[in-house]
Amino acid sequence: VIEAVAYCHANHIVLSKLVLTLRDLKPDNILIDSKTESVIKLVDFSSSQIYFPEKYLYYPVGTTYFIAPEMLALHYNQQCDVWSMGVILYLLLSG
């Protein structure tokens, strides 16, 4: 999952250094291949946003339990996905 999110963050679109932020990263949007269990896919990019790295986003989007505090403050960037991954990791470890 971390590799997939890193790929989305590092994948420059067009030539103006646009980056994709997922904004709604949660367990429901992570699929595991039932045959091999080694392929993980991220789905539901409907809340994703293309943005300029030097600018912040101001509209809160996502599932309440997984959104970063910066998103609630209406001043965030792609790092909100890192917070969401941390919440998912906590849930996996704590059950």
Tab-separated table of C-alpha atoms in Angstrom, residues 1-56:
chain	number	residue	atom	x	y	z
A	1	VAL	CA	0.000	0.000	0.000
A	2	ILE	CA	2.852	2.362	0.867
A	3	GLU	CA	4.471	1.684	-2.503
A	4	ALA	CA	1.192	2.404	-4.313
A	5	VAL	CA	0.703	5.702	-2.460
A	6	ALA	CA	4.346	6.658	-3.051
A	7	TYR	CA	3.866	5.928	-6.745
A	8	CYS	CA	0.803	8.190	-6.856
A	9	HIS	CA	2.682	10.976	-5.066
A	10	ALA	CA	5.775	10.645	-7.274
A	11	ASN	CA	3.976	10.271	-10.603
A	12	HIS	CA	4.281	13.680	-12.238
A	13	ILE	CA	1.435	14.496	-14.568
A	14	VAL	CA	2.019	16.879	-17.471
A	15	LEU	CA	5.172	19.015	-17.064
A	16	SER	CA	4.002	21.409	-14.378
A	17	LYS	CA	4.917	19.087	-11.461
A	18	LEU	CA	1.353	18.103	-10.701
A	19	VAL	CA	0.996	15.341	-8.126
A	20	LEU	CA	-1.930	13.119	-7.220
A	21	THR	CA	-3.236	12.964	-3.664
A	22	LEU	CA	-5.750	10.265	-2.817
A	23	ARG	CA	-7.556	12.034	0.047
A	24	ASP	CA	-9.805	9.066	0.868
A	25	LEU	CA	-7.373	6.306	1.747
A	26	LYS	CA	-9.136	3.739	3.952
A	27	PRO	CA	-9.334	-0.059	4.288
A	28	ASP	CA	-12.433	-0.190	2.075
A	29	ASN	CA	-10.329	1.180	-0.802
A	30	ILE	CA	-7.587	-1.450	-0.523
A	31	LEU	CA	-8.126	-4.736	-2.364
A	32	ILE	CA	-6.054	-7.909	-2.017
A	33	ASP	CA	-5.966	-10.493	-4.820
A	34	SER	CA	-7.719	-13.578	-3.412
A	35	LYS	CA	-5.707	-15.983	-5.592
A	36	THR	CA	-2.183	-14.920	-4.697
A	37	GLU	CA	-2.697	-12.565	-1.735
A	38	SER	CA	0.467	-10.827	-2.882
A	39	VAL	CA	-1.157	-8.248	-5.164
A	40	ILE	CA	-2.620	-5.201	-3.447
A	41	LYS	CA	-4.658	-2.643	-5.369
A	42	LEU	CA	-5.897	0.804	-4.437
A	43	VAL	CA	-9.361	1.620	-5.751
A	44	ASP	CA	-11.868	4.484	-5.739
A	45	PHE	CA	-9.958	7.501	-6.956
A	46	SER	CA	-13.157	9.588	-7.043
A	47	SER	CA	-11.882	11.822	-4.221
A	48	SER	CA	-8.354	12.122	-5.594
A	49	GLN	CA	-7.064	15.518	-6.638
A	50	ILE	CA	-4.345	16.811	-8.911
A	51	TYR	CA	-2.631	19.811	-7.363
A	52	PHE	CA	0.463	22.013	-7.508
A	53	PRO	CA	2.969	20.947	-4.790
A	54	GLU	CA	3.641	24.530	-3.718
A	55	LYS	CA	-0.068	25.151	-3.041
A	56	TYR	CA	-2.375	23.736	-0.398
